[in-house]
Structure formats: structure tokens, C-alpha cells
Amino acid sequence: MQDLTLIIPAKNESESLPIFLGEIQQLDCKKKIILDKNDKKTLDSISHMKDIEIFFQQKKGFGSALIEGINDTDTEFFCIINSDGSMDPKYLNQMFENIKVKELDFIFATRYEKPGGGSDDDNLITLIGNYIFTKIGNIFFSLNLSDILFTYVMGRTKSFNNLEVISSDFTFCVELPIKAKKQNMKYGTLPSHERVRIAGAKKVNALKDGFLILVKMVKLFFKL
Ligand SMILES: Nc1nc2c(ncn2[C@@H]2O[C@H](COP(=O)(O)OP(=O)(O)OP(=O)(O)O)[C@@H](O)[C@H]2O)c(=O)[nH]1
Ligand SMILES: [Mg+2]
């Protein structure tokens, strides 16, 4: 997988990130960790790690981290994979095979397709929230997805750059598939089982970010 770069966003992940990087150490692909330069604790936690690239984001936010990291990528393929360990890297090979064989622009890992899908990290609120946003995506944008918010996604770097995604926050999760659909790009899904985060606190605020996601979907629908 030498033409693949893992895009690993990390914010205050000094406990999870070193363990996760240990897990993917043997993988034959590039590993780019996206950090805020003021996040010294996370930076220090991986100072001893080899064969990784550290990229400092200019603007704040989860979306900015991903956009800036992917824009800086020089491999044909990229894959967004969180630093908290919840996205199991065992699916990377299969995602990579699928995207190449089926000539896809993107492949979305999904927790809600059987066989193989599931989550040990969901709570009732995230489960219901994701269900509702996925439904909105399917009804108003014909996305035909089963898990819009997971954002464990592999893609062609060129296709991503053509989308001109601009969301600096967690609304990135919906802007990417909606714009891919609007541009008639080819994508597929792969069932995957989500694990619990290794340690540390979650960064998503279900209420605030849920509201922002809803507003973003309305704006994208009306092309605002
Ligand atoms: N670089 C960077 N990474 C971020 C930012 N916000 C979140 N992240 C990382 O993005 C990933 C997703 O955030 P999480 O807090 O795990 O969100 P979540 O998966 O909804 O929450 P949990 O279910 O509790 O894991 C994690 O690896 C975070 O460290 C940010 O502003 N900048
Ligand atoms: Mg997480």
C-alpha cells in the first residue's frame, strides 16, 4: 500500500495515539498525523516513533485538520483514520482492494451493514443522531449510505481535491459524501466494526455538532 497515506487527526490524544501508532507500525503505507502545534502533550507522546510524518494544521478544527492534511498528500490514495483507536485498521487492506478493483473514488466504512458491521463505541444519542442524519442524506441527497457520520473513508486524493470541501469542523462528515454525490463520483461501502476509544475524552459534542451538521445539510440542499 505504498500509494496510500493514512490521515490521522489527533487532538489531545497523548494516551491513545502512541498505542494506535504502535498497532499500525508494520503497515506498508505513509502515516501522517495532523496536530495543532500547541498540542505539545500529544506531540511529546509520539516523539520516539519512527516512520511517521507530523503535519501541523494552520486553522482550527477537525475538518481543517483533514482538508489541510489531504491537500498536502502526494500519494494517489488517502484514508482518514482516527487516532483514538475506534477505527480498526484491519479493514484497510479490504478497503484498498475494493477501491482499486471497483475503480471507486471513495469507500466508506459503515457500522450499520451486516455481516461485519457494528459498534462498541455508540451510545443511544450517537446511534439515533447518526440514523437521522443518514436518513436525511438518503432522502434529500440520494446518498444511498448506511452510516453518514463515521468518516472512516478511503479515497483518491485527486477526487477529494476536486470536491473543494471547506468545512472546518465536524460538518466535514456530511459535506464530503454530499459533494461526492453531487459530482456523480463513484463510491461504495464496507461493513466494519467500531471499537471503543482507547483512552481520553471525545471531542464531539452531540448537541452542538449535531445542530451544526443539520444546518450544513440544509445549506447544502439549498446550495447556500
Ligand atoms: N488535528 C485535530 N484532530 C481532531 C480535532 N478534533 C478532533 N480530532 C480528532 O479526530 C478524531 C475524532 O474525534 P473523536 O473525539 O474521536 O470523535 P468521536 O469519534 O465522535 O468521539 P468518541 O466516540 O468518543 O471517540 C479523534 O482522533 C480526535 O483526536 C481537531 O480539531 N484537530
Ligand atoms: Mg472517536
PDB file of N, CA and C in Angstrom, residues 104-199:
ATOM      1  N   LEU A 104     -13.317   2.885  -7.597  1.00  0.00           N
ATOM      2  CA  LEU A 104     -14.132   3.862  -6.872  1.00  0.00           C
ATOM      3  C   LEU A 104     -13.336   5.147  -6.614  1.00  0.00           C
ATOM      4  N   ASP A 105     -14.081   6.234  -6.394  1.00  0.00           N
ATOM      5  CA  ASP A 105     -13.451   7.467  -5.910  1.00  0.00           C
ATOM      6  C   ASP A 105     -13.280   7.392  -4.397  1.00  0.00           C
ATOM      7  N   PHE A 106     -14.335   6.836  -3.723  1.00  0.00           N
ATOM      8  CA  PHE A 106     -14.298   6.750  -2.261  1.00  0.00           C
ATOM      9  C   PHE A 106     -14.906   5.438  -1.796  1.00  0.00           C
ATOM     10  N   ILE A 107     -14.433   4.965  -0.648  1.00  0.00           N
ATOM     11  CA  ILE A 107     -15.124   3.850   0.006  1.00  0.00           C
ATOM     12  C   ILE A 107     -15.329   4.217   1.477  1.00  0.00           C
ATOM     13  N   PHE A 108     -16.582   4.113   1.914  1.00  0.00           N
ATOM     14  CA  PHE A 108     -16.958   4.492   3.278  1.00  0.00           C
ATOM     15  C   PHE A 108     -17.117   3.236   4.133  1.00  0.00           C
ATOM     16  N   ALA A 109     -16.381   3.163   5.223  1.00  0.00           N
ATOM     17  CA  ALA A 109     -16.627   2.069   6.177  1.00  0.00           C
ATOM     18  C   ALA A 109     -17.958   2.361   6.863  1.00  0.00           C
ATOM     19  N   THR A 110     -18.742   1.309   7.098  1.00  0.00           N
ATOM     20  CA  THR A 110     -20.047   1.504   7.732  1.00  0.00           C
ATOM     21  C   THR A 110     -20.244   0.546   8.899  1.00  0.00           C
ATOM     22  N   ARG A 111     -20.819   1.101   9.984  1.00  0.00           N
ATOM     23  CA  ARG A 111     -21.074   0.286  11.184  1.00  0.00           C
ATOM     24  C   ARG A 111     -22.427  -0.391  11.115  1.00  0.00           C
ATOM     25  N   TYR A 112     -23.237  -0.023  10.141  1.00  0.00           N
ATOM     26  CA  TYR A 112     -24.627  -0.472  10.150  1.00  0.00           C
ATOM     27  C   TYR A 112     -25.006  -1.347   8.960  1.00  0.00           C
ATOM     28  N   GLU A 113     -24.037  -2.096   8.443  1.00  0.00           N
ATOM     29  CA  GLU A 113     -24.355  -3.094   7.421  1.00  0.00           C
ATOM     30  C   GLU A 113     -23.849  -4.427   7.909  1.00  0.00           C
ATOM     31  N   LYS A 114     -24.652  -5.452   7.658  1.00  0.00           N
ATOM     32  CA  LYS A 114     -24.279  -6.808   8.041  1.00  0.00           C
ATOM     33  C   LYS A 114     -23.947  -7.593   6.782  1.00  0.00           C
ATOM     34  N   PRO A 115     -23.099  -8.580   6.827  1.00  0.00           N
ATOM     35  CA  PRO A 115     -22.371  -9.028   8.006  1.00  0.00           C
ATOM     36  C   PRO A 115     -21.117  -8.189   8.260  1.00  0.00           C
ATOM     37  N   GLY A 116     -20.770  -8.067   9.506  1.00  0.00           N
ATOM     38  CA  GLY A 116     -19.485  -7.455   9.860  1.00  0.00           C
ATOM     39  C   GLY A 116     -19.578  -6.105  10.531  1.00  0.00           C
ATOM     40  N   GLY A 117     -20.667  -5.371  10.272  1.00  0.00           N
ATOM     41  CA  GLY A 117     -20.774  -4.039  10.858  1.00  0.00           C
ATOM     42  C   GLY A 117     -21.202  -4.083  12.315  1.00  0.00           C
ATOM     43  N   GLY A 118     -20.820  -3.065  13.077  1.00  0.00           N
ATOM     44  CA  GLY A 118     -21.227  -2.999  14.481  1.00  0.00           C
ATOM     45  C   GLY A 118     -20.477  -1.892  15.193  1.00  0.00           C
ATOM     46  N   SER A 119     -20.834  -1.636  16.436  1.00  0.00           N
ATOM     47  CA  SER A 119     -20.124  -0.612  17.193  1.00  0.00           C
ATOM     48  C   SER A 119     -20.120  -0.925  18.683  1.00  0.00           C
ATOM     49  N   ASP A 120     -18.949  -0.789  19.278  1.00  0.00           N
ATOM     50  CA  ASP A 120     -18.838  -0.884  20.736  1.00  0.00           C
ATOM     51  C   ASP A 120     -18.720   0.510  21.336  1.00  0.00           C
ATOM     52  N   ASP A 121     -18.750   1.540  20.467  1.00  0.00           N
ATOM     53  CA  ASP A 121     -18.476   2.914  20.912  1.00  0.00           C
ATOM     54  C   ASP A 121     -19.738   3.775  20.905  1.00  0.00           C
ATOM     55  N   ASP A 122     -20.769   3.329  20.194  1.00  0.00           N
ATOM     56  CA  ASP A 122     -22.016   4.096  20.086  1.00  0.00           C
ATOM     57  C   ASP A 122     -22.711   4.203  21.427  1.00  0.00           C
ATOM     58  N   ASN A 123     -23.366   5.331  21.676  1.00  0.00           N
ATOM     59  CA  ASN A 123     -24.350   5.383  22.750  1.00  0.00           C
ATOM     60  C   ASN A 123     -25.685   5.690  22.093  1.00  0.00           C
ATOM     61  N   LEU A 124     -26.752   5.744  22.884  1.00  0.00           N
ATOM     62  CA  LEU A 124     -28.079   5.902  22.297  1.00  0.00           C
ATOM     63  C   LEU A 124     -28.176   7.189  21.465  1.00  0.00           C
ATOM     64  N   ILE A 125     -27.568   8.256  21.983  1.00  0.00           N
ATOM     65  CA  ILE A 125     -27.664   9.549  21.293  1.00  0.00           C
ATOM     66  C   ILE A 125     -26.938   9.513  19.952  1.00  0.00           C
ATOM     67  N   THR A 126     -25.715   8.967  19.932  1.00  0.00           N
ATOM     68  CA  THR A 126     -24.979   8.941  18.662  1.00  0.00           C
ATOM     69  C   THR A 126     -25.652   7.980  17.678  1.00  0.00           C
ATOM     70  N   LEU A 127     -26.218   6.908  18.214  1.00  0.00           N
ATOM     71  CA  LEU A 127     -26.901   5.938  17.341  1.00  0.00           C
ATOM     72  C   LEU A 127     -28.120   6.585  16.663  1.00  0.00           C
ATOM     73  N   ILE A 128     -28.941   7.258  17.455  1.00  0.00           N
ATOM     74  CA  ILE A 128     -30.142   7.895  16.900  1.00  0.00           C
ATOM     75  C   ILE A 128     -29.752   9.053  15.985  1.00  0.00           C
ATOM     76  N   GLY A 129     -28.784   9.861  16.442  1.00  0.00           N
ATOM     77  CA  GLY A 129     -28.336  11.008  15.636  1.00  0.00           C
ATOM     78  C   GLY A 129     -27.840  10.551  14.273  1.00  0.00           C
ATOM     79  N   ASN A 130     -27.002   9.546  14.284  1.00  0.00           N
ATOM     80  CA  ASN A 130     -26.452   9.060  13.027  1.00  0.00           C
ATOM     81  C   ASN A 130     -27.551   8.491  12.125  1.00  0.00           C
ATOM     82  N   TYR A 131     -28.502   7.808  12.736  1.00  0.00           N
ATOM     83  CA  TYR A 131     -29.615   7.239  11.956  1.00  0.00           C
ATOM     84  C   TYR A 131     -30.401   8.354  11.260  1.00  0.00           C
ATOM     85  N   ILE A 132     -30.691   9.409  12.014  1.00  0.00           N
ATOM     86  CA  ILE A 132     -31.480  10.517  11.443  1.00  0.00           C
ATOM     87  C   ILE A 132     -30.700  11.227  10.334  1.00  0.00           C
ATOM     88  N   PHE A 133     -29.418  11.532  10.574  1.00  0.00           N
ATOM     89  CA  PHE A 133     -28.643  12.242   9.557  1.00  0.00           C
ATOM     90  C   PHE A 133     -28.421  11.370   8.319  1.00  0.00           C
ATOM     91  N   THR A 134     -28.267  10.077   8.540  1.00  0.00           N
ATOM     92  CA  THR A 134     -28.109   9.183   7.389  1.00  0.00           C
ATOM     93  C   THR A 134     -29.403   9.171   6.563  1.00  0.00           C
ATOM     94  N   LYS A 135     -30.536   9.136   7.247  1.00  0.00           N
ATOM     95  CA  LYS A 135     -31.838   9.170   6.558  1.00  0.00           C
ATOM     96  C   LYS A 135     -31.982  10.457   5.741  1.00  0.00           C
ATOM     97  N   ILE A 136     -31.660  11.594   6.381  1.00  0.00           N
ATOM     98  CA  ILE A 136     -31.756  12.880   5.668  1.00  0.00           C
ATOM     99  C   ILE A 136     -30.877  12.830   4.415  1.00  0.00           C
ATOM    100  N   GLY A 137     -29.673  12.294   4.581  1.00  0.00           N
ATOM    101  CA  GLY A 137     -28.758  12.182   3.442  1.00  0.00           C
ATOM    102  C   GLY A 137     -29.338  11.328   2.324  1.00  0.00           C
ATOM    103  N   ASN A 138     -30.001  10.247   2.701  1.00  0.00           N
ATOM    104  CA  ASN A 138     -30.546   9.342   1.685  1.00  0.00           C
ATOM    105  C   ASN A 138     -31.799   9.921   1.030  1.00  0.00           C
ATOM    106  N   ILE A 139     -32.640  10.593   1.816  1.00  0.00           N
ATOM    107  CA  ILE A 139     -33.894  11.129   1.264  1.00  0.00           C
ATOM    108  C   ILE A 139     -33.633  12.393   0.429  1.00  0.00           C
ATOM    109  N   PHE A 140     -32.855  13.332   0.963  1.00  0.00           N
ATOM    110  CA  PHE A 140     -32.695  14.623   0.276  1.00  0.00           C
ATOM    111  C   PHE A 140     -31.526  14.661  -0.706  1.00  0.00           C
ATOM    112  N   PHE A 141     -30.573  13.745  -0.550  1.00  0.00           N
ATOM    113  CA  PHE A 141     -29.411  13.782  -1.448  1.00  0.00           C
ATOM    114  C   PHE A 141     -29.187  12.455  -2.167  1.00  0.00           C
ATOM    115  N   SER A 142     -30.069  11.483  -1.949  1.00  0.00           N
ATOM    116  CA  SER A 142     -29.958  10.156  -2.578  1.00  0.00           C
ATOM    117  C   SER A 142     -28.570   9.529  -2.396  1.00  0.00           C
ATOM    118  N   LEU A 143     -28.016   9.651  -1.217  1.00  0.00           N
ATOM    119  CA  LEU A 143     -26.645   9.177  -0.999  1.00  0.00           C
ATOM    120  C   LEU A 143     -26.525   7.661  -1.054  1.00  0.00           C
ATOM    121  N   ASN A 144     -27.577   6.988  -0.619  1.00  0.00           N
ATOM    122  CA  ASN A 144     -27.538   5.533  -0.538  1.00  0.00           C
ATOM    123  C   ASN A 144     -26.411   5.040   0.378  1.00  0.00           C
ATOM    124  N   LEU A 145     -26.293   5.661   1.535  1.00  0.00           N
ATOM    125  CA  LEU A 145     -25.300   5.255   2.536  1.00  0.00           C
ATOM    126  C   LEU A 145     -26.027   4.733   3.769  1.00  0.00           C
ATOM    127  N   SER A 146     -25.303   3.978   4.596  1.00  0.00           N
ATOM    128  CA  SER A 146     -25.925   3.451   5.817  1.00  0.00           C
ATOM    129  C   SER A 146     -25.325   4.073   7.084  1.00  0.00           C
ATOM    130  N   ASP A 147     -24.272   4.886   6.915  1.00  0.00           N
ATOM    131  CA  ASP A 147     -23.574   5.434   8.083  1.00  0.00           C
ATOM    132  C   ASP A 147     -22.865   6.720   7.667  1.00  0.00           C
ATOM    133  N   ILE A 148     -23.601   7.833   7.746  1.00  0.00           N
ATOM    134  CA  ILE A 148     -23.045   9.071   7.171  1.00  0.00           C
ATOM    135  C   ILE A 148     -21.953   9.706   8.036  1.00  0.00           C
ATOM    136  N   LEU A 149     -21.992   9.459   9.359  1.00  0.00           N
ATOM    137  CA  LEU A 149     -21.098  10.222  10.241  1.00  0.00           C
ATOM    138  C   LEU A 149     -19.781   9.533  10.612  1.00  0.00           C
ATOM    139  N   PHE A 150     -19.631   8.281  10.278  1.00  0.00           N
ATOM    140  CA  PHE A 150     -18.453   7.540  10.752  1.00  0.00           C
ATOM    141  C   PHE A 150     -17.144   8.187  10.273  1.00  0.00           C
ATOM    142  N   THR A 151     -17.095   8.497   8.959  1.00  0.00           N
ATOM    143  CA  THR A 151     -15.927   9.171   8.363  1.00  0.00           C
ATOM    144  C   THR A 151     -14.623   8.384   8.493  1.00  0.00           C
ATOM    145  N   TYR A 152     -14.778   7.059   8.402  1.00  0.00           N
ATOM    146  CA  TYR A 152     -13.629   6.176   8.180  1.00  0.00           C
ATOM    147  C   TYR A 152     -13.694   5.936   6.680  1.00  0.00           C
ATOM    148  N   VAL A 153     -13.009   6.781   5.935  1.00  0.00           N
ATOM    149  CA  VAL A 153     -13.189   6.773   4.486  1.00  0.00           C
ATOM    150  C   VAL A 153     -11.854   6.811   3.759  1.00  0.00           C
ATOM    151  N   MET A 154     -11.764   5.975   2.746  1.00  0.00           N
ATOM    152  CA  MET A 154     -10.582   5.950   1.887  1.00  0.00           C
ATOM    153  C   MET A 154     -10.978   6.552   0.545  1.00  0.00           C
ATOM    154  N   GLY A 155     -10.054   7.271  -0.062  1.00  0.00           N
ATOM    155  CA  GLY A 155     -10.417   7.875  -1.347  1.00  0.00           C
ATOM    156  C   GLY A 155      -9.215   8.152  -2.220  1.00  0.00           C
ATOM    157  N   ARG A 156      -9.525   8.573  -3.450  1.00  0.00           N
ATOM    158  CA  ARG A 156      -8.477   9.043  -4.363  1.00  0.00           C
ATOM    159  C   ARG A 156      -8.203  10.500  -4.022  1.00  0.00           C
ATOM    160  N   THR A 157      -6.963  10.842  -3.819  1.00  0.00           N
ATOM    161  CA  THR A 157      -6.596  12.185  -3.389  1.00  0.00           C
ATOM    162  C   THR A 157      -7.099  13.235  -4.393  1.00  0.00           C
ATOM    163  N   LYS A 158      -6.981  12.898  -5.686  1.00  0.00           N
ATOM    164  CA  LYS A 158      -7.405  13.850  -6.722  1.00  0.00           C
ATOM    165  C   LYS A 158      -8.920  14.096  -6.663  1.00  0.00           C
ATOM    166  N   SER A 159      -9.679  13.021  -6.446  1.00  0.00           N
ATOM    167  CA  SER A 159     -11.138  13.159  -6.358  1.00  0.00           C
ATOM    168  C   SER A 159     -11.510  14.037  -5.173  1.00  0.00           C
ATOM    169  N   PHE A 160     -10.837  13.813  -4.043  1.00  0.00           N
ATOM    170  CA  PHE A 160     -11.136  14.639  -2.862  1.00  0.00           C
ATOM    171  C   PHE A 160     -10.849  16.108  -3.161  1.00  0.00           C
ATOM    172  N   ASN A 161      -9.714  16.375  -3.769  1.00  0.00           N
ATOM    173  CA  ASN A 161      -9.370  17.772  -4.035  1.00  0.00           C
ATOM    174  C   ASN A 161     -10.364  18.425  -4.991  1.00  0.00           C
ATOM    175  N   ASN A 162     -10.941  17.640  -5.906  1.00  0.00           N
ATOM    176  CA  ASN A 162     -11.948  18.185  -6.835  1.00  0.00           C
ATOM    177  C   ASN A 162     -13.235  18.596  -6.126  1.00  0.00           C
ATOM    178  N   LEU A 163     -13.492  17.994  -4.951  1.00  0.00           N
ATOM    179  CA  LEU A 163     -14.740  18.302  -4.224  1.00  0.00           C
ATOM    180  C   LEU A 163     -14.723  19.699  -3.604  1.00  0.00           C
ATOM    181  N   GLU A 164     -13.541  20.222  -3.366  1.00  0.00           N
ATOM    182  CA  GLU A 164     -13.394  21.529  -2.703  1.00  0.00           C
ATOM    183  C   GLU A 164     -14.195  21.604  -1.401  1.00  0.00           C
ATOM    184  N   VAL A 165     -13.956  20.634  -0.547  1.00  0.00           N
ATOM    185  CA  VAL A 165     -14.599  20.609   0.778  1.00  0.00           C
ATOM    186  C   VAL A 165     -14.046  21.768   1.607  1.00  0.00           C
ATOM    187  N   ILE A 166     -14.947  22.478   2.307  1.00  0.00           N
ATOM    188  CA  ILE A 166     -14.497  23.666   3.054  1.00  0.00           C
ATOM    189  C   ILE A 166     -14.840  23.636   4.551  1.00  0.00           C
ATOM    190  N   SER A 167     -15.567  22.604   5.014  1.00  0.00           N
ATOM    191  CA  SER A 167     -15.999  22.581   6.418  1.00  0.00           C
ATOM    192  C   SER A 167     -14.810  22.437   7.363  1.00  0.00           C
ATOM    193  N   SER A 168     -14.661  23.389   8.274  1.00  0.00           N
ATOM    194  CA  SER A 168     -13.524  23.347   9.189  1.00  0.00           C
ATOM    195  C   SER A 168     -13.816  22.497  10.430  1.00  0.00           C
ATOM    196  N   ASP A 169     -15.078  22.176  10.656  1.00  0.00           N
ATOM    197  CA  ASP A 169     -15.469  21.467  11.880  1.00  0.00           C
ATOM    198  C   ASP A 169     -15.975  20.051  11.562  1.00  0.00           C
ATOM    199  N   PHE A 170     -16.788  19.476  12.462  1.00  0.00           N
ATOM    200  CA  PHE A 170     -17.265  18.108  12.250  1.00  0.00           C
ATOM    201  C   PHE A 170     -18.306  18.004  11.119  1.00  0.00           C
ATOM    202  N   THR A 171     -18.786  19.126  10.599  1.00  0.00           N
ATOM    203  CA  THR A 171     -19.730  19.056   9.472  1.00  0.00           C
ATOM    204  C   THR A 171     -19.026  18.543   8.210  1.00  0.00           C
ATOM    205  N   PHE A 172     -17.707  18.452   8.263  1.00  0.00           N
ATOM    206  CA  PHE A 172     -16.919  17.800   7.208  1.00  0.00           C
ATOM    207  C   PHE A 172     -17.532  16.433   6.860  1.00  0.00           C
ATOM    208  N   CYS A 173     -17.991  15.742   7.909  1.00  0.00           N
ATOM    209  CA  CYS A 173     -18.501  14.366   7.752  1.00  0.00           C
ATOM    210  C   CYS A 173     -19.645  14.269   6.751  1.00  0.00           C
ATOM    211  N   VAL A 174     -20.485  15.292   6.683  1.00  0.00           N
ATOM    212  CA  VAL A 174     -21.601  15.242   5.723  1.00  0.00           C
ATOM    213  C   VAL A 174     -21.256  15.948   4.404  1.00  0.00           C
ATOM    214  N   GLU A 175     -20.397  16.966   4.476  1.00  0.00           N
ATOM    215  CA  GLU A 175     -20.065  17.687   3.235  1.00  0.00           C
ATOM    216  C   GLU A 175     -19.364  16.769   2.230  1.00  0.00           C
ATOM    217  N   LEU A 176     -18.472  15.915   2.724  1.00  0.00           N
ATOM    218  CA  LEU A 176     -17.724  15.024   1.821  1.00  0.00           C
ATOM    219  C   LEU A 176     -18.648  14.100   1.001  1.00  0.00           C
ATOM    220  N   PRO A 177     -19.506  13.282   1.638  1.00  0.00           N
ATOM    221  CA  PRO A 177     -20.347  12.405   0.801  1.00  0.00           C
ATOM    222  C   PRO A 177     -21.356  13.169  -0.049  1.00  0.00           C
ATOM    223  N   ILE A 178     -21.893  14.267   0.467  1.00  0.00           N
ATOM    224  CA  ILE A 178     -22.898  15.021  -0.316  1.00  0.00           C
ATOM    225  C   ILE A 178     -22.252  15.613  -1.573  1.00  0.00           C
ATOM    226  N   LYS A 179     -21.069  16.187  -1.422  1.00  0.00           N
ATOM    227  CA  LYS A 179     -20.403  16.752  -2.603  1.00  0.00           C
ATOM    228  C   LYS A 179     -19.955  15.655  -3.577  1.00  0.00           C
ATOM    229  N   ALA A 180     -19.568  14.501  -3.032  1.00  0.00           N
ATOM    230  CA  ALA A 180     -19.169  13.381  -3.904  1.00  0.00           C
ATOM    231  C   ALA A 180     -20.370  12.951  -4.750  1.00  0.00           C
ATOM    232  N   LYS A 181     -21.551  12.896  -4.122  1.00  0.00           N
ATOM    233  CA  LYS A 181     -22.764  12.514  -4.846  1.00  0.00           C
ATOM    234  C   LYS A 181     -23.121  13.569  -5.896  1.00  0.00           C
ATOM    235  N   LYS A 182     -23.044  14.829  -5.490  1.00  0.00           N
ATOM    236  CA  LYS A 182     -23.388  15.922  -6.413  1.00  0.00           C
ATOM    237  C   LYS A 182     -22.487  15.916  -7.643  1.00  0.00           C
ATOM    238  N   GLN A 183     -21.252  15.486  -7.474  1.00  0.00           N
ATOM    239  CA  GLN A 183     -20.317  15.438  -8.612  1.00  0.00           C
ATOM    240  C   GLN A 183     -20.324  14.070  -9.299  1.00  0.00           C
ATOM    241  N   ASN A 184     -21.354  13.276  -8.984  1.00  0.00           N
ATOM    242  CA  ASN A 184     -21.501  11.961  -9.617  1.00  0.00           C
ATOM    243  C   ASN A 184     -20.293  11.063  -9.463  1.00  0.00           C
ATOM    244  N   MET A 185     -19.638  11.160  -8.343  1.00  0.00           N
ATOM    245  CA  MET A 185     -18.479  10.297  -8.134  1.00  0.00           C
ATOM    246  C   MET A 185     -18.944   8.895  -7.750  1.00  0.00           C
ATOM    247  N   LYS A 186     -18.021   7.951  -7.917  1.00  0.00           N
ATOM    248  CA  LYS A 186     -18.373   6.557  -7.685  1.00  0.00           C
ATOM    249  C   LYS A 186     -17.892   6.152  -6.298  1.00  0.00           C
ATOM    250  N   TYR A 187     -18.800   5.687  -5.450  1.00  0.00           N
ATOM    251  CA  TYR A 187     -18.363   5.264  -4.119  1.00  0.00           C
ATOM    252  C   TYR A 187     -19.081   4.004  -3.670  1.00  0.00           C
ATOM    253  N   GLY A 188     -18.498   3.354  -2.689  1.00  0.00           N
ATOM    254  CA  GLY A 188     -19.078   2.126  -2.153  1.00  0.00           C
ATOM    255  C   GLY A 188     -18.932   2.114  -0.637  1.00  0.00           C
ATOM    256  N   THR A 189     -19.386   1.016  -0.027  1.00  0.00           N
ATOM    257  CA  THR A 189     -19.300   0.905   1.429  1.00  0.00           C
ATOM    258  C   THR A 189     -18.688  -0.444   1.806  1.00  0.00           C
ATOM    259  N   LEU A 190     -18.157  -0.492   3.016  1.00  0.00           N
ATOM    260  CA  LEU A 190     -17.620  -1.751   3.532  1.00  0.00           C
ATOM    261  C   LEU A 190     -17.985  -1.852   5.017  1.00  0.00           C
ATOM    262  N   PRO A 191     -18.686  -2.928   5.407  1.00  0.00           N
ATOM    263  CA  PRO A 191     -19.039  -3.070   6.824  1.00  0.00           C
ATOM    264  C   PRO A 191     -17.797  -3.135   7.702  1.00  0.00           C
ATOM    265  N   SER A 192     -17.860  -2.444   8.839  1.00  0.00           N
ATOM    266  CA  SER A 192     -16.727  -2.531   9.763  1.00  0.00           C
ATOM    267  C   SER A 192     -17.224  -2.409  11.199  1.00  0.00           C
ATOM    268  N   HIS A 193     -16.490  -2.996  12.097  1.00  0.00           N
ATOM    269  CA  HIS A 193     -16.875  -2.988  13.500  1.00  0.00           C
ATOM    270  C   HIS A 193     -16.063  -1.932  14.240  1.00  0.00           C
ATOM    271  N   GLU A 194     -16.772  -0.981  14.834  1.00  0.00           N
ATOM    272  CA  GLU A 194     -16.102   0.101  15.565  1.00  0.00           C
ATOM    273  C   GLU A 194     -15.748  -0.349  16.982  1.00  0.00           C
ATOM    274  N   ARG A 195     -14.546  -0.004  17.401  1.00  0.00           N
ATOM    275  CA  ARG A 195     -14.100  -0.361  18.747  1.00  0.00           C
ATOM    276  C   ARG A 195     -14.277   0.839  19.687  1.00  0.00           C
ATOM    277  N   VAL A 196     -14.160   0.608  20.988  1.00  0.00           N
ATOM    278  CA  VAL A 196     -14.226   1.734  21.920  1.00  0.00           C
ATOM    279  C   VAL A 196     -12.933   2.541  21.804  1.00  0.00           C
ATOM    280  N   ARG A 197     -13.011   3.828  22.122  1.00  0.00           N
ATOM    281  CA  ARG A 197     -11.772   4.616  22.055  1.00  0.00           C
ATOM    282  C   ARG A 197     -10.797   4.089  23.115  1.00  0.00           C
ATOM    283  N   ILE A 198      -9.507   4.144  22.817  1.00  0.00           N
ATOM    284  CA  ILE A 198      -8.502   3.548  23.699  1.00  0.00           C
ATOM    285  C   ILE A 198      -8.507   4.248  25.063  1.00  0.00           C
ATOM    286  N   ALA A 199      -8.450   5.581  25.039  1.00  0.00           N
ATOM    287  CA  ALA A 199      -8.453   6.368  26.285  1.00  0.00           C
ATOM    288  C   ALA A 199      -8.767   7.816  25.935  1.00  0.00           C
TER     289      ALA A 199
END
